[in-house]
mmCIF file of C-alpha atoms and ligand atoms in Angstrom:
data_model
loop_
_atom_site.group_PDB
_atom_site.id
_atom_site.type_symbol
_atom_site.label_atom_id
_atom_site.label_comp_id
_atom_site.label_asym_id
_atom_site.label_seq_id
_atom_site.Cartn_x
_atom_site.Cartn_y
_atom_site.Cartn_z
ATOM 1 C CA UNK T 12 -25.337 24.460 -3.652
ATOM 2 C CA UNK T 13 -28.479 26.081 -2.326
ATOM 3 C CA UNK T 14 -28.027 30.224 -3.058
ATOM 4 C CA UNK T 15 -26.396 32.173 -5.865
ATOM 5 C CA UNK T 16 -23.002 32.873 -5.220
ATOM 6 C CA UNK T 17 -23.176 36.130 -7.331
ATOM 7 C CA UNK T 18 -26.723 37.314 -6.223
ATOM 8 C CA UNK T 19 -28.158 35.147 -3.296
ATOM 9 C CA UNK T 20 -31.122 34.023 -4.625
ATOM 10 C CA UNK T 21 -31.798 30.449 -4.395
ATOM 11 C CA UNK T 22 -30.804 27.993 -7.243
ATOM 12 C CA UNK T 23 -32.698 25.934 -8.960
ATOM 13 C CA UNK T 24 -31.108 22.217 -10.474
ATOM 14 C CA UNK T 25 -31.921 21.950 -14.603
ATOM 15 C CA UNK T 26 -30.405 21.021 -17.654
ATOM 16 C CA UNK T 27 -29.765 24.679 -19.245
ATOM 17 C CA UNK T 28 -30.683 24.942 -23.318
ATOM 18 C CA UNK T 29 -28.082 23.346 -25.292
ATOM 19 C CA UNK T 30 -26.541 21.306 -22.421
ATOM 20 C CA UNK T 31 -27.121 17.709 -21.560
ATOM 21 C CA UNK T 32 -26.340 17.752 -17.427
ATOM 22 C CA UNK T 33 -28.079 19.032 -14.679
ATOM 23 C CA UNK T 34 -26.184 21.898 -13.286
ATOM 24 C CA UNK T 35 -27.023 24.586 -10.398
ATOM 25 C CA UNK T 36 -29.013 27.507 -12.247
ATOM 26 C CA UNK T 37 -30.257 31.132 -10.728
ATOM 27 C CA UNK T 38 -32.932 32.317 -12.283
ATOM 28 C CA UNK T 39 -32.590 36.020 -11.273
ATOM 29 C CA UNK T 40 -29.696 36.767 -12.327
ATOM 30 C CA UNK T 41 -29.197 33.388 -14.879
ATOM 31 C CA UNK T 42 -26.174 32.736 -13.835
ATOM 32 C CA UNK T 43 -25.493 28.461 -14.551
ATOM 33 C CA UNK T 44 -22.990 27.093 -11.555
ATOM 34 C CA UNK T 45 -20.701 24.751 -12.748
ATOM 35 C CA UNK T 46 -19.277 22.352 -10.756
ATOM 36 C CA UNK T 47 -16.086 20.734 -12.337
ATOM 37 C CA UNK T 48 -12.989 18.673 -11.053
ATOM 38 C CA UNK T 49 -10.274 19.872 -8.929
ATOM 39 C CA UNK T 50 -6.738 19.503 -9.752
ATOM 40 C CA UNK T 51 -4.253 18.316 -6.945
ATOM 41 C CA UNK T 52 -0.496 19.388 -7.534
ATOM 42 C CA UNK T 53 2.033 17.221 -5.886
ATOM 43 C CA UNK T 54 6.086 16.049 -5.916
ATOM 44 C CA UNK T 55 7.828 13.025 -5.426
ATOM 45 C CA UNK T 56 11.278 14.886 -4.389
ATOM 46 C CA UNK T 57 13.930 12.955 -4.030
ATOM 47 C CA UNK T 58 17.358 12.912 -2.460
ATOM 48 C CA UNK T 59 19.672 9.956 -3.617
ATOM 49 C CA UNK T 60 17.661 7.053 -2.993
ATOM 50 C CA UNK T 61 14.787 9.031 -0.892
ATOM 51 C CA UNK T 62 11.535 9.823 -1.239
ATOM 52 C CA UNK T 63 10.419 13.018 1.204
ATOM 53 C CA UNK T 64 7.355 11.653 2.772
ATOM 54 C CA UNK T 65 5.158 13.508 5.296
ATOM 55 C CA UNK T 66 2.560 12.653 8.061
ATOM 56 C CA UNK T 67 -0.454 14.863 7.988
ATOM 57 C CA UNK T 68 -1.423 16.764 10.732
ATOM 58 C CA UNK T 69 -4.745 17.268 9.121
ATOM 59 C CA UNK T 70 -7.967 15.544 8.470
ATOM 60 C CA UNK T 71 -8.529 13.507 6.674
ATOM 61 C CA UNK T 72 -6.591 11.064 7.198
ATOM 62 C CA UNK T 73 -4.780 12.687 10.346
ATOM 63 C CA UNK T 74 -1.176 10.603 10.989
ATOM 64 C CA UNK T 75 -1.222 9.051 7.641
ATOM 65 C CA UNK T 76 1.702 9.461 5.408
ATOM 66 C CA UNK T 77 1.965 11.088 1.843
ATOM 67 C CA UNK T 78 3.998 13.067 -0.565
ATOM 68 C CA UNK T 79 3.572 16.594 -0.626
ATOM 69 C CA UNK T 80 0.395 17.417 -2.920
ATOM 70 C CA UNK T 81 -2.381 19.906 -2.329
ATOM 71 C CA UNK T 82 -5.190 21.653 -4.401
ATOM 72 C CA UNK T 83 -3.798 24.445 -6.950
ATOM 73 C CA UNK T 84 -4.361 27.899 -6.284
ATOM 74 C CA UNK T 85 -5.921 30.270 -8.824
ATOM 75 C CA UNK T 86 -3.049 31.866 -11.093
ATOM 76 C CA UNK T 87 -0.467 29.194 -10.639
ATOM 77 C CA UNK T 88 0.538 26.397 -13.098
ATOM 78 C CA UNK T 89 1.022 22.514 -12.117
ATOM 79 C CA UNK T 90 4.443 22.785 -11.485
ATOM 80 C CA UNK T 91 4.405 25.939 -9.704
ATOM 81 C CA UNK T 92 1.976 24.211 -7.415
ATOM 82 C CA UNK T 93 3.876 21.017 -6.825
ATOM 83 C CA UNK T 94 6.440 23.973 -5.569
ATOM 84 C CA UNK T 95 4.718 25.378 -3.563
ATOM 85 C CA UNK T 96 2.997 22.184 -1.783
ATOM 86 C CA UNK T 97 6.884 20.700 -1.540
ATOM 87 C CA UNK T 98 7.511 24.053 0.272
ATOM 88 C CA UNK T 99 4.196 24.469 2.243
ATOM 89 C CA UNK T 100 4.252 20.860 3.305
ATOM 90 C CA UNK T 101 7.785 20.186 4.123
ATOM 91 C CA UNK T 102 9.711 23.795 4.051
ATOM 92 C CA UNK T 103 11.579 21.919 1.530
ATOM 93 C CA UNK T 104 12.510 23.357 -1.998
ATOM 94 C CA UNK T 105 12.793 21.095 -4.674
ATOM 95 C CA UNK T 106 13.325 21.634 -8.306
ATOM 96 C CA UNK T 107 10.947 19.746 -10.384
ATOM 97 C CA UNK T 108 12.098 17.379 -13.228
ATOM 98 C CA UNK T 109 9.170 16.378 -15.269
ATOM 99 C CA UNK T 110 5.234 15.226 -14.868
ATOM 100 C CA UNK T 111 5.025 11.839 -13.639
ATOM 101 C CA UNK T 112 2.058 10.675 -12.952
ATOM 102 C CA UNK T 113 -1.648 11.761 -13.395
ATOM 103 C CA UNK T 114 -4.009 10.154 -11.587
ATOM 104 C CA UNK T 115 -8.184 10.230 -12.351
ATOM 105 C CA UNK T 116 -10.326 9.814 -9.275
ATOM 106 C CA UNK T 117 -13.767 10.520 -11.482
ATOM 107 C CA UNK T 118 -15.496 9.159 -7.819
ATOM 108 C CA UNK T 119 -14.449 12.554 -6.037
ATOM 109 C CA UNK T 120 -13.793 14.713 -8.795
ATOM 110 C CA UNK T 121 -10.268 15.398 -8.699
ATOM 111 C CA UNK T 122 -7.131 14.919 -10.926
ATOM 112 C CA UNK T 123 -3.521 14.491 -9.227
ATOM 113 C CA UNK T 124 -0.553 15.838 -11.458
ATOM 114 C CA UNK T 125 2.400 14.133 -9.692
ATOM 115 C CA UNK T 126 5.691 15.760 -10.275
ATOM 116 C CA UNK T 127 9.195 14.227 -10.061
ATOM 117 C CA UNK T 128 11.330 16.893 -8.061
ATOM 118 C CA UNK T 129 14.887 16.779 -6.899
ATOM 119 C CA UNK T 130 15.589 18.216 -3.280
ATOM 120 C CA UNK T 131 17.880 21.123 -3.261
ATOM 121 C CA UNK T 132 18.878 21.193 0.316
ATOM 122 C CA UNK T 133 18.117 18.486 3.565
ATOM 123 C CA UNK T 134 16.909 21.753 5.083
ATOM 124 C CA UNK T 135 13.591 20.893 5.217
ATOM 125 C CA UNK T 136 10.858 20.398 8.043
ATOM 126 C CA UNK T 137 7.374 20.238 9.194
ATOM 127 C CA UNK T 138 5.030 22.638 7.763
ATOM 128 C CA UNK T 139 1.542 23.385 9.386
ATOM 129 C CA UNK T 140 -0.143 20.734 7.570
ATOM 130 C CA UNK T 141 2.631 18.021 8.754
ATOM 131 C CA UNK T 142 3.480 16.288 12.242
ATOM 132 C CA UNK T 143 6.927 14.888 10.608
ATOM 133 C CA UNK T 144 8.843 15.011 7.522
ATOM 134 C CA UNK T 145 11.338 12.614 6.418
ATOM 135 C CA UNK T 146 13.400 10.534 3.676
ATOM 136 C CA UNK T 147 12.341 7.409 3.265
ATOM 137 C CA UNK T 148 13.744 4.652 0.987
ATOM 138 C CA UNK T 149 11.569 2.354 -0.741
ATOM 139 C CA UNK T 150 12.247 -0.717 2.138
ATOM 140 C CA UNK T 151 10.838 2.373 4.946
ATOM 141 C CA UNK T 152 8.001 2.981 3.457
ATOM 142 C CA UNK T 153 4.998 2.477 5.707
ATOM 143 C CA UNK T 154 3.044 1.075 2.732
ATOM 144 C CA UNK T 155 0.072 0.322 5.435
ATOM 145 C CA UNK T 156 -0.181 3.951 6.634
ATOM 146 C CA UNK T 157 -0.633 5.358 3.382
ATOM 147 C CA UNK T 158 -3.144 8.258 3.299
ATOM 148 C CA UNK T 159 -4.557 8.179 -0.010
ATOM 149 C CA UNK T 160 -4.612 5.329 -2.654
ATOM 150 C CA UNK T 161 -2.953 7.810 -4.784
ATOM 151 C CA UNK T 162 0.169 8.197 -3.057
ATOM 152 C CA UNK T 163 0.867 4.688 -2.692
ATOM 153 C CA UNK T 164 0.123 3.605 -6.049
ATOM 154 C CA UNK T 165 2.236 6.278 -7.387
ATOM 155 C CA UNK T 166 5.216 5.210 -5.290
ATOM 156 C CA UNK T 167 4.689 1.801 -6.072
ATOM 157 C CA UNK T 168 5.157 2.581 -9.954
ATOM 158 C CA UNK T 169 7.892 5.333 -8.978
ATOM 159 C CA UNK T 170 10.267 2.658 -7.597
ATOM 160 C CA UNK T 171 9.288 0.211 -10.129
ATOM 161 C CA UNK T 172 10.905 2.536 -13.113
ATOM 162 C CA UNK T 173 13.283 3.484 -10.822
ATOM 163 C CA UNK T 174 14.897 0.065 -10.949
ATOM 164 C CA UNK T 175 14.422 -0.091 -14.647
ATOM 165 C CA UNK T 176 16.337 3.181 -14.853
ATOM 166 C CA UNK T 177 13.599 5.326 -17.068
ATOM 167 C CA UNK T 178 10.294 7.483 -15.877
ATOM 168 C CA UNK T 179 8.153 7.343 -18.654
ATOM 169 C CA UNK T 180 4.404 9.238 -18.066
ATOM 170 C CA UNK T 181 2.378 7.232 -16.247
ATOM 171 C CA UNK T 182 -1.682 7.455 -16.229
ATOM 172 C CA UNK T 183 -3.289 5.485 -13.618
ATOM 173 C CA UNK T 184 -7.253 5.628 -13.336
ATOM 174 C CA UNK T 185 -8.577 5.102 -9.359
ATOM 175 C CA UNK T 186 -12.219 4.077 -8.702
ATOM 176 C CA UNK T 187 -13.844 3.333 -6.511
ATOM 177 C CA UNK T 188 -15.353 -0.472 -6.496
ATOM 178 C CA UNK T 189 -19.224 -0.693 -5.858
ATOM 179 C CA UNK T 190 -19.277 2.585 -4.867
ATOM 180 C CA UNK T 191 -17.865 1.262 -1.189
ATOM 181 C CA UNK T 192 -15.446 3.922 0.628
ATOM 182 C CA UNK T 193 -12.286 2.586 1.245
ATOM 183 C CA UNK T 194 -12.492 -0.291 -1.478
ATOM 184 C CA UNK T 195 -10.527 0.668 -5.114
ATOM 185 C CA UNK T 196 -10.197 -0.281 -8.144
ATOM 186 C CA UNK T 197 -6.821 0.358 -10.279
ATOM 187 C CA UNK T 198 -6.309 0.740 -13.831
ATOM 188 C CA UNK T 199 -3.045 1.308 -14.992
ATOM 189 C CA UNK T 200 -3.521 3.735 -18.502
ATOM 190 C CA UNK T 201 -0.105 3.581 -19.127
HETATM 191 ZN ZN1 ZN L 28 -27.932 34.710 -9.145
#
């Protein structure tokens, strides 16, 4: 950040009194700038034994496959968001069950909330953000063409508990190792 986004004059980085960070700070109009994580709202919607799955038709990761998630929009809750992603995403609706997963990603600053959703019609289809949109069943899944660590490590616990029959809250921490792109680290919470 290099200009106020309420005045225009140029920021300056300090820890303000009574804070312990470095944060973005005007000193014209004293407005402090802070800069905190983004939460992504997603679904794993299901039909039978199906998990709706779509290719992105967006950087990054262009042609890589994931469940419907996105960044939540001012206003909305979680679920709402999941929703709306699901129909966004997929033109699918979906009625959401319960929170599934969270997922921490302290390296970029965001937070997935991963819904369970049940599909309410097969009516559903590319949205703008998608080349293709399709059930898959856990044996389909192109595990290698995953788009985000995220997605697959949440499907890999999803169809775990499916077999055992229960979905209890899962919390999964995602770092990444040695501060190398494209190398993880995952701690399973709970
Ligand atoms: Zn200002």
């Amino acid at each position: 950040m290099k200009y106020c986004s309420v005045c225009g004059s140029e920021v300056r980085v300090g820890v303000p009194a009574g804070d312990n960070r470095p944060r973005h700070i005007c000193d014209q109009c004293g407005t402090i700038h802070y800069h905190n994580p983004k939460v992504v709202a997603g679904c794993i919607a299901h039909w039978e034994d199906k998990v709706l799955m779509c290719r992105r038709a967006i950087e990054p990761r262009l042609g890589l496959w994931t469940v419907p998630a996105g960044f939540m929009e001012n206003g909305e809750t979680t679920y709402e968001g999941a929703v709306r992603e699901t129909l966004e995403e997929a033109n699918a609706r979906v009625a959401v069950d319960d929170l599934y997963v969270t997922v921490n990603l302290p390296h970029i600053n965001q937070v997935y909330m991963l819904f369970r959703g049940r599909l309410l019609d097969l009516d559903f289809s590319p949205g703008e953000e998608s080349l293709e949109v399709v059930l898959l069943g856990e044996d389909e899944m192109p595990w290698n063409e995953m788009a985000f660590p995220t997605v697959s490590e949440a499907l890999r616990l999803y169809f775990a508990d499916r077999a055992q029959g229960q979905y209890p809250v899962r919390m999964l921490d995602i770092v990444r190792e040695g501060g190398v792109p494209g190398r993880y680290q995952v701690r399973r919470i709970s």
